[in-house]
Coordinates of C-alpha atoms in Angstrom, one line a residue:
M1 CA 67.0 110.8 115.2
N2 CA 69.8 110.9 112.6
E3 CA 69.8 112.5 109.2
F4 CA 69.3 109.2 107.4
E5 CA 66.5 107.7 109.5
N6 CA 63.4 106.8 107.4
K7 CA 65.2 108.0 104.3
K8 CA 65.1 105.9 101.1
I9 CA 68.7 105.3 100.1
G10 CA 69.9 103.5 97.1
I11 CA 73.4 101.9 97.1
V12 CA 75.1 101.3 93.7
G13 CA 77.6 98.5 93.8
F14 CA 77.7 95.9 96.5
G15 CA 81.3 95.1 97.1
R16 CA 83.1 95.7 100.4
S17 CA 82.2 99.4 100.7
G18 CA 78.6 98.9 99.5
Q19 CA 78.0 96.1 102.0
N20 CA 79.3 98.0 105.0
V21 CA 77.6 101.3 104.2
A22 CA 74.3 99.3 103.8
K23 CA 74.8 97.8 107.3
I24 CA 75.4 101.2 109.0
L25 CA 72.5 102.9 107.2
K26 CA 70.1 100.0 107.9
A27 CA 71.1 100.0 111.6
R28 CA 70.3 103.7 111.7
G29 CA 66.7 103.4 110.3
A30 CA 67.2 104.0 106.6
E31 CA 65.2 102.1 104.0
V32 CA 68.1 100.6 101.9
F33 CA 67.8 99.5 98.3
V34 CA 70.9 97.8 96.7
S35 CA 71.5 98.0 92.9
E36 CA 74.3 95.7 91.7
N37 CA 75.2 95.1 88.1
K38 CA 76.6 91.6 88.5
N39 CA 75.2 88.4 90.0
M40 CA 75.8 88.2 93.7
N41 CA 77.8 85.5 95.5
K42 CA 76.5 83.6 98.5
D43 CA 78.2 86.0 101.0
Q44 CA 76.5 89.1 99.4
L45 CA 73.2 87.3 99.3
K46 CA 73.6 86.4 103.0
I47 CA 74.0 90.1 103.9
I48 CA 70.9 90.9 101.8
A49 CA 68.9 88.3 103.7
D50 CA 70.4 89.1 107.2
Y51 CA 69.7 92.8 106.9
N52 CA 66.4 92.4 105.0
L53 CA 67.5 94.6 102.1
D54 CA 65.6 95.1 98.9
Y55 CA 67.8 94.6 95.8
E56 CA 68.1 94.3 92.1
I57 CA 70.6 92.9 89.6
G58 CA 71.1 95.4 86.8
H59 CA 70.6 99.1 87.3
S60 CA 67.0 99.9 86.6
D61 CA 64.9 103.1 87.1
K62 CA 63.8 101.7 90.4
L63 CA 67.0 103.2 91.8
L64 CA 65.7 106.7 90.9
S65 CA 62.9 106.4 93.5
N66 CA 65.4 106.9 96.3
E67 CA 66.0 110.2 98.1
I68 CA 69.8 109.6 98.3
I69 CA 72.2 107.5 96.2
V70 CA 75.5 106.1 97.6
I71 CA 78.0 105.1 94.9
S72 CA 80.7 102.6 95.5
P73 CA 84.3 103.5 94.4
G74 CA 84.4 100.9 91.6
V75 CA 81.2 102.4 90.0
D76 CA 81.8 105.0 87.2
N77 CA 79.9 108.3 87.7
N78 CA 79.2 108.3 84.0
I79 CA 77.0 105.2 83.8
D80 CA 73.5 105.9 82.4
I81 CA 71.6 105.4 85.7
I82 CA 73.9 107.9 87.6
K83 CA 73.5 110.4 84.7
K84 CA 69.7 110.1 85.1
A85 CA 70.0 110.5 88.9
K86 CA 72.0 113.7 88.4
L87 CA 69.4 115.1 85.9
L88 CA 66.8 114.5 88.6
K89 CA 69.0 116.2 91.2
I90 CA 69.1 113.2 93.5
P91 CA 72.0 113.7 95.9
I92 CA 74.9 111.3 95.2
F93 CA 77.5 110.5 97.8
S94 CA 80.5 108.3 98.1
E95 CA 80.6 105.6 100.9
I96 CA 83.4 107.6 102.6
E97 CA 81.1 110.7 102.8
I98 CA 78.3 108.8 104.5
A99 CA 80.6 106.9 106.9
S100 CA 82.4 110.0 108.0
R101 CA 79.2 111.6 109.2
F102 CA 79.0 108.9 111.9
L103 CA 82.5 109.5 113.2
K104 CA 83.6 112.2 115.8
N105 CA 87.3 111.2 115.5
K106 CA 90.2 113.1 114.1
I107 CA 90.9 112.0 110.5
I108 CA 94.0 111.9 108.4
A109 CA 93.0 111.6 104.7
I110 CA 95.6 110.5 102.1
T111 CA 95.3 110.5 98.3
G112 CA 97.7 110.6 95.4
T113 CA 98.4 108.7 92.2
N114 CA 101.2 106.7 93.9
G115 CA 102.4 106.3 97.5
K116 CA 99.1 106.7 99.2
S117 CA 98.7 103.2 100.6
T118 CA 102.2 102.9 102.0
T119 CA 102.0 106.4 103.4
A120 CA 98.7 105.5 105.1
F121 CA 100.2 102.3 106.5
L122 CA 103.3 104.1 107.8
T123 CA 101.2 106.8 109.3
Y124 CA 99.0 104.2 111.1
Q125 CA 102.1 102.5 112.5
L126 CA 103.8 105.7 113.6
L127 CA 100.6 106.9 115.4
K128 CA 100.6 103.7 117.4
M129 CA 104.3 104.0 118.2
N130 CA 103.5 107.5 119.4
G131 CA 101.0 106.2 121.9
K132 CA 97.8 106.9 120.0
K133 CA 94.9 104.6 119.3
A134 CA 94.6 104.4 115.5
Y135 CA 92.5 102.8 112.8
L136 CA 93.4 102.3 109.2
G137 CA 90.8 102.1 106.4
G138 CA 89.3 103.6 103.3
N139 CA 90.3 102.5 99.8
I140 CA 93.4 100.7 101.1
S141 CA 93.7 97.1 99.9
P142 CA 93.9 94.8 101.6
G143 CA 92.0 96.7 104.4
K144 CA 88.8 98.0 105.8
S145 CA 86.3 100.4 104.3
L146 CA 85.5 103.5 106.4
S147 CA 82.0 102.1 107.1
E148 CA 83.6 99.0 108.6
I149 CA 85.4 101.2 111.0
V150 CA 82.1 102.9 111.9
I151 CA 80.7 99.4 112.7
E152 CA 83.7 98.8 115.1
N153 CA 82.7 101.9 117.0
P154 CA 86.1 103.5 117.6
P155 CA 86.7 105.5 120.9
K156 CA 86.6 109.3 120.4
E157 CA 90.3 109.7 121.1
A158 CA 91.2 107.2 118.3
I159 CA 92.7 108.7 115.1
I160 CA 91.4 107.4 111.8
V161 CA 93.9 107.1 108.9
V162 CA 91.9 107.0 105.6
E163 CA 93.2 106.3 102.1
I164 CA 91.0 107.9 99.5
S165 CA 90.9 107.4 95.7
S166 CA 89.9 110.0 93.2
F167 CA 86.7 108.0 92.6
Q168 CA 85.7 108.5 96.2
L169 CA 86.5 112.2 96.1
E170 CA 84.1 112.7 93.2
N171 CA 81.1 112.5 95.6
I172 CA 82.1 114.2 98.9
S173 CA 80.4 117.3 100.4
K174 CA 80.7 117.4 104.2
F175 CA 83.7 115.1 104.5
S176 CA 86.2 117.2 106.4
P177 CA 89.5 115.7 107.6
N178 CA 91.9 117.3 110.1
I179 CA 94.8 116.5 107.7
G180 CA 94.7 116.1 104.0
M181 CA 97.8 114.7 102.1
I182 CA 98.4 114.4 98.4
T183 CA 101.5 112.2 97.9
S184 CA 101.8 112.5 94.1
I185 CA 99.9 113.4 90.9
S186 CA 100.6 111.8 87.5
D187 CA 98.7 110.3 84.6
D188 CA 96.4 107.5 85.7
H189 CA 92.8 106.5 85.3
L190 CA 92.5 108.3 82.1
D191 CA 90.2 105.6 81.0
R192 CA 87.7 107.1 83.5
Y193 CA 88.4 110.8 83.2
N194 CA 88.0 113.0 80.1
S195 CA 91.4 114.7 80.7
F196 CA 94.3 114.9 83.1
Q197 CA 93.0 118.2 84.3
E198 CA 89.7 116.6 85.4
Y199 CA 91.7 114.0 87.3
L200 CA 93.8 116.6 89.0
N201 CA 90.8 118.7 89.9
T202 CA 89.2 115.7 91.6
K203 CA 92.4 115.0 93.6
V204 CA 92.6 118.6 94.7
K205 CA 89.1 118.4 96.1
L206 CA 90.7 116.8 99.2
L207 CA 92.5 120.1 100.0
K208 CA 89.3 122.1 99.9
S209 CA 87.6 119.7 102.3
V210 CA 90.2 120.0 105.1
K211 CA 88.9 121.7 108.3
K212 CA 89.7 125.4 108.6
D213 CA 92.1 124.7 111.5
G214 CA 93.5 121.6 109.8
Y215 CA 96.7 120.9 107.8
K216 CA 97.6 120.1 104.2
I217 CA 100.7 118.2 103.3
L218 CA 101.8 118.1 99.6
N219 CA 104.6 116.8 97.5
Y220 CA 106.9 119.8 96.7
D221 CA 108.7 117.8 94.0
N222 CA 105.5 117.4 92.0
Q223 CA 104.9 120.2 89.4
F224 CA 101.2 120.0 89.9
L225 CA 101.3 120.3 93.7
K226 CA 104.1 122.8 94.3
G227 CA 101.8 125.7 93.6
Q228 CA 98.9 124.6 95.8
L229 CA 99.9 127.0 98.6
D230 CA 97.3 127.8 101.2
N231 CA 97.1 128.4 105.0
N232 CA 98.6 125.6 107.1
T233 CA 100.2 123.9 104.1
F234 CA 103.4 121.9 104.5
F235 CA 105.6 120.3 101.9
V236 CA 107.6 117.1 101.4
S237 CA 110.8 117.0 99.3
I238 CA 113.4 114.4 98.5
K239 CA 115.2 116.8 96.1
E240 CA 115.8 120.1 98.0
E241 CA 115.8 121.7 101.4
I242 CA 112.5 123.4 102.3
E243 CA 111.5 125.6 105.3
N244 CA 108.0 124.5 105.9
G245 CA 107.7 120.7 106.1
G246 CA 110.1 117.8 105.6
Y247 CA 113.0 116.9 103.3
L248 CA 115.7 114.3 102.8
K249 CA 119.4 115.1 102.9
D250 CA 122.4 112.7 103.3
D251 CA 120.0 109.9 104.2
K252 CA 118.5 111.9 107.0
I253 CA 115.0 113.3 107.3
F254 CA 114.7 116.9 108.5
L255 CA 111.3 118.1 109.7
K256 CA 110.9 121.9 110.1
I257 CA 107.5 122.9 111.5
Y258 CA 106.6 126.1 113.4
G259 CA 110.1 126.7 114.6
N260 CA 110.6 123.0 115.6
E261 CA 113.3 120.9 113.9
L262 CA 113.4 117.1 114.2
I263 CA 116.1 114.9 112.5
Y264 CA 115.7 111.2 111.7
D265 CA 118.4 109.0 110.4
T266 CA 116.9 106.6 107.9
Q267 CA 119.7 104.0 107.9
K268 CA 117.6 101.5 109.9
F269 CA 114.5 102.1 107.8
N270 CA 113.9 98.8 105.9
L271 CA 111.6 99.7 103.1
V272 CA 113.3 99.7 99.7
G273 CA 113.7 102.8 97.5
I274 CA 113.9 106.6 97.9
H275 CA 110.2 106.9 97.2
N276 CA 109.5 105.0 100.5
K277 CA 111.6 107.6 102.3
Q278 CA 109.4 110.2 100.8
N279 CA 106.3 108.3 102.1
L280 CA 108.0 108.2 105.5
I281 CA 108.4 112.0 105.5
F282 CA 104.6 112.4 104.8
A283 CA 103.9 109.9 107.6
L284 CA 106.2 111.6 110.2
L285 CA 104.8 115.1 109.4
S286 CA 101.2 114.0 109.8
T287 CA 102.0 112.2 113.0
F288 CA 103.7 115.2 114.5
L289 CA 100.9 117.6 113.5
I290 CA 98.0 115.4 114.6
S291 CA 99.8 114.7 117.9
E292 CA 99.9 118.4 118.6
K293 CA 103.6 118.5 118.1
E294 CA 104.4 115.9 120.7
I295 CA 106.4 113.0 119.3
K296 CA 108.2 110.2 121.1
I297 CA 109.5 108.4 117.9
K298 CA 113.3 108.1 117.6
S299 CA 115.5 107.2 114.6
E300 CA 116.0 103.6 115.9
D301 CA 112.2 103.1 116.0
L302 CA 112.1 103.3 112.2
S303 CA 113.5 99.8 112.0
Q304 CA 110.1 98.5 113.3
L305 CA 108.1 99.9 110.4
K306 CA 106.8 97.4 107.9
G307 CA 105.9 97.8 104.2
M308 CA 102.6 96.7 102.6
E309 CA 101.8 93.5 100.7
H310 CA 102.2 93.8 96.8
R311 CA 104.4 97.0 97.1
L312 CA 108.0 96.0 96.4
E313 CA 107.3 93.0 98.7
F314 CA 110.3 90.6 98.9
V315 CA 109.0 87.1 98.4
G316 CA 112.0 84.9 98.2
E317 CA 115.2 84.0 96.4
I318 CA 115.5 81.4 93.7
K319 CA 118.6 80.6 91.6
N320 CA 120.4 83.5 93.3
K321 CA 117.8 85.9 92.2
K322 CA 115.9 88.0 94.7
I323 CA 112.2 88.2 93.8
Y324 CA 109.9 91.1 94.4
N325 CA 106.1 91.3 94.1
N326 CA 105.1 94.8 93.1
S327 CA 101.7 94.1 91.7
M328 CA 100.3 97.4 93.0
C329 CA 102.4 99.1 90.3
T330 CA 99.7 100.0 87.8
N331 CA 100.9 103.2 86.0
P332 CA 104.1 104.6 84.3
E333 CA 105.2 106.8 87.3
A334 CA 104.9 103.9 89.8
F335 CA 106.8 101.7 87.3
K336 CA 109.6 104.2 86.9
V337 CA 110.1 104.8 90.7
S338 CA 109.9 101.0 91.5
V339 CA 112.4 99.9 88.8
E340 CA 114.8 102.7 89.5
S341 CA 114.8 101.8 93.2
L342 CA 116.2 98.3 92.5
G343 CA 119.1 99.3 90.3
Q344 CA 120.3 97.9 87.0
E345 CA 120.8 94.2 87.6
Q346 CA 117.2 93.2 87.3
I347 CA 114.8 91.3 85.1
V348 CA 111.5 93.0 85.0
I349 CA 108.1 91.3 84.4
V350 CA 105.8 93.9 82.9
G351 CA 102.4 94.2 81.2
G352 CA 98.6 94.2 81.6
R353 CA 95.9 96.4 80.3
N354 CA 96.7 100.0 79.2
K355 CA 94.5 102.7 80.8
N356 CA 95.0 105.2 77.9
F357 CA 98.2 106.6 79.2
D358 CA 101.4 107.4 77.3
I359 CA 103.8 104.4 77.8
E360 CA 106.9 106.3 76.8
T361 CA 108.0 106.5 80.5
I362 CA 107.8 102.7 80.8
V363 CA 109.8 102.1 77.6
E364 CA 112.5 104.6 78.7
T365 CA 112.7 103.0 82.1
I366 CA 113.1 99.5 80.7
K367 CA 115.8 100.7 78.3
D368 CA 117.7 102.4 81.1
Y369 CA 117.4 99.9 83.9
A370 CA 116.3 96.4 82.8
Q371 CA 118.9 93.8 81.8
S372 CA 116.0 91.9 80.3
V373 CA 112.2 92.2 80.4
V374 CA 109.4 89.6 80.2
I375 CA 106.1 91.0 78.8
I376 CA 102.6 89.7 79.5
G377 CA 99.0 90.8 79.0
E378 CA 97.0 92.9 76.5
V379 CA 99.8 95.5 76.1
K380 CA 102.3 92.9 74.9
D381 CA 102.4 93.7 71.2
L382 CA 102.4 97.5 71.7
L383 CA 105.2 97.4 74.2
K384 CA 107.3 95.0 72.0
E385 CA 106.9 97.4 69.1
K386 CA 107.8 100.5 71.2
L387 CA 110.9 98.8 72.6
L388 CA 112.1 97.8 69.1
Q389 CA 111.7 101.4 68.0
K390 CA 114.1 102.4 70.7
G391 CA 116.6 99.7 69.7
Y392 CA 115.9 97.5 72.8
N393 CA 115.6 93.8 72.0
K394 CA 116.3 92.0 75.3
F395 CA 112.7 91.1 75.8
Y396 CA 110.7 87.9 76.0
L397 CA 106.9 87.4 75.4
A398 CA 104.9 85.2 77.8
N399 CA 101.3 84.0 77.5
S400 CA 100.8 83.7 81.2
L401 CA 102.2 84.9 84.5
D402 CA 103.5 81.3 85.2
E403 CA 105.4 81.3 81.9
A404 CA 106.8 84.8 82.6
I405 CA 108.2 83.7 86.0
K406 CA 109.6 80.5 84.4
I407 CA 111.4 82.6 81.7
S408 CA 112.7 85.1 84.2
L409 CA 114.3 82.4 86.3
E410 CA 116.0 80.8 83.2
I411 CA 117.6 84.1 82.1
P412 CA 121.3 83.8 83.1
E413 CA 121.9 87.5 84.0
G414 CA 120.2 89.5 86.6
K415 CA 120.3 89.4 90.4
I416 CA 116.7 90.5 90.8
V417 CA 113.3 89.5 89.4
N418 CA 111.0 92.5 89.7
F419 CA 107.3 91.9 89.1
S420 CA 106.3 95.6 88.4
P421 CA 103.5 95.3 85.9
G422 CA 103.1 99.0 85.2
F423 CA 99.6 98.4 83.9
S424 CA 96.1 97.5 85.1
S425 CA 95.4 93.9 86.2
F426 CA 92.0 93.6 84.7
D427 CA 93.0 91.8 81.5
M428 CA 94.0 88.6 83.3
F429 CA 93.1 89.0 87.0
K430 CA 90.3 90.2 89.3
D431 CA 92.5 93.1 90.7
F432 CA 96.1 93.9 91.7
V433 CA 95.7 91.8 94.9
D434 CA 94.6 88.8 93.0
R435 CA 97.5 89.3 90.6
G436 CA 100.0 89.7 93.4
N437 CA 98.7 86.6 95.2
K438 CA 98.9 84.5 92.0
F439 CA 102.5 85.7 91.5
K440 CA 103.4 84.6 95.0
E441 CA 101.7 81.2 94.6
I442 CA 103.7 80.6 91.4
V443 CA 107.0 81.7 92.9
K444 CA 106.4 79.3 95.8
K445 CA 105.9 76.5 93.3
Y446 CA 109.4 77.2 91.8
E447 CA 111.2 77.5 95.1
R448 CA 113.4 74.5 95.9
P449 CA 112.3 72.5 98.9
I450 CA 114.5 73.1 101.9

């Protein structure tokens, strides 16, 4: 008998995570009730029918008759029904918490405002290069939820690499990875949190969850993480030499761990930007530590590493302009890092929905690096006004992504078109993946036939 057998469990939100956690709980004898706020599509309804799940559209008090509530990452903890559940002291868990209880594998968990997806993907690739069986999942998009990995029944020796959002960390209790990494912390999701401190506290929950004999890897260059010193903590820096962790110097990565020193030349590493070298240091450190300090990876192997879709993804060349899809860029810090990495001969397509953060970083980065900028989305008028206040007038306004791409290709200067929105996608698109895919479809339309 498992701890969820015969338990009444309510699942709030029936997207990818909700669907898969429903499957694993139902398969283990739980009585599952699904509460979804939107009308379901045919695929969702098929799962409801196939697994004989009770469900509702709209969150009613029926949810409160459950013994446990599992909340999907896209669902806000502050909605009324969850507030009621908390008052009734009903245990509330994230999907990642439930799924982890069915795994006996070593887990590397990665969070951070920026860099977490690429770091997770690089870690996954390096583990496989190092002869390990590895799985990649969690909040990574496109990718698998942790519950989906449970369904695949990974062998015990496999290592699970999990990307975790702050939303998922809100509702963990027994989740306990072998390695916890925080790649960065900066303003984001302030539409969901009452303050930056609340957001920071949620991210730092990951460090408290790491196993006693596990490891923590943090960004030494980040003012909010530098002071998070604890047992078995290692740091990553691209700005200065450090003794306990990894750093970048003269295009080489130096790893210093427990008296071991490893050096990697990054000249053959193909991902664009110094921030990706930082991501690589995180990935190398975690691979070394989880592999019990046995590592077969050499500098030349770094050329095999691939980047992720929608993260400074090269998508083609039109009119002698190289075009990059960076739709994952949804906050000022990501915008700054991405734009700086491509130099000063670029046209930047920017805009979307503001998540209540200060856009001064975006304005200054445009002023310093963009030859021209094309602005789209809800933030259009605000960004135009802020740029004019700074004396920057090399901007164009577009009513659609298609129009923005057309304008950017007609601008005479610029060797690069960089689609780094810097804002949320929800004003015009389903999510950043939808936005990035639409961008690539439109670019394809403008490419000359060969």
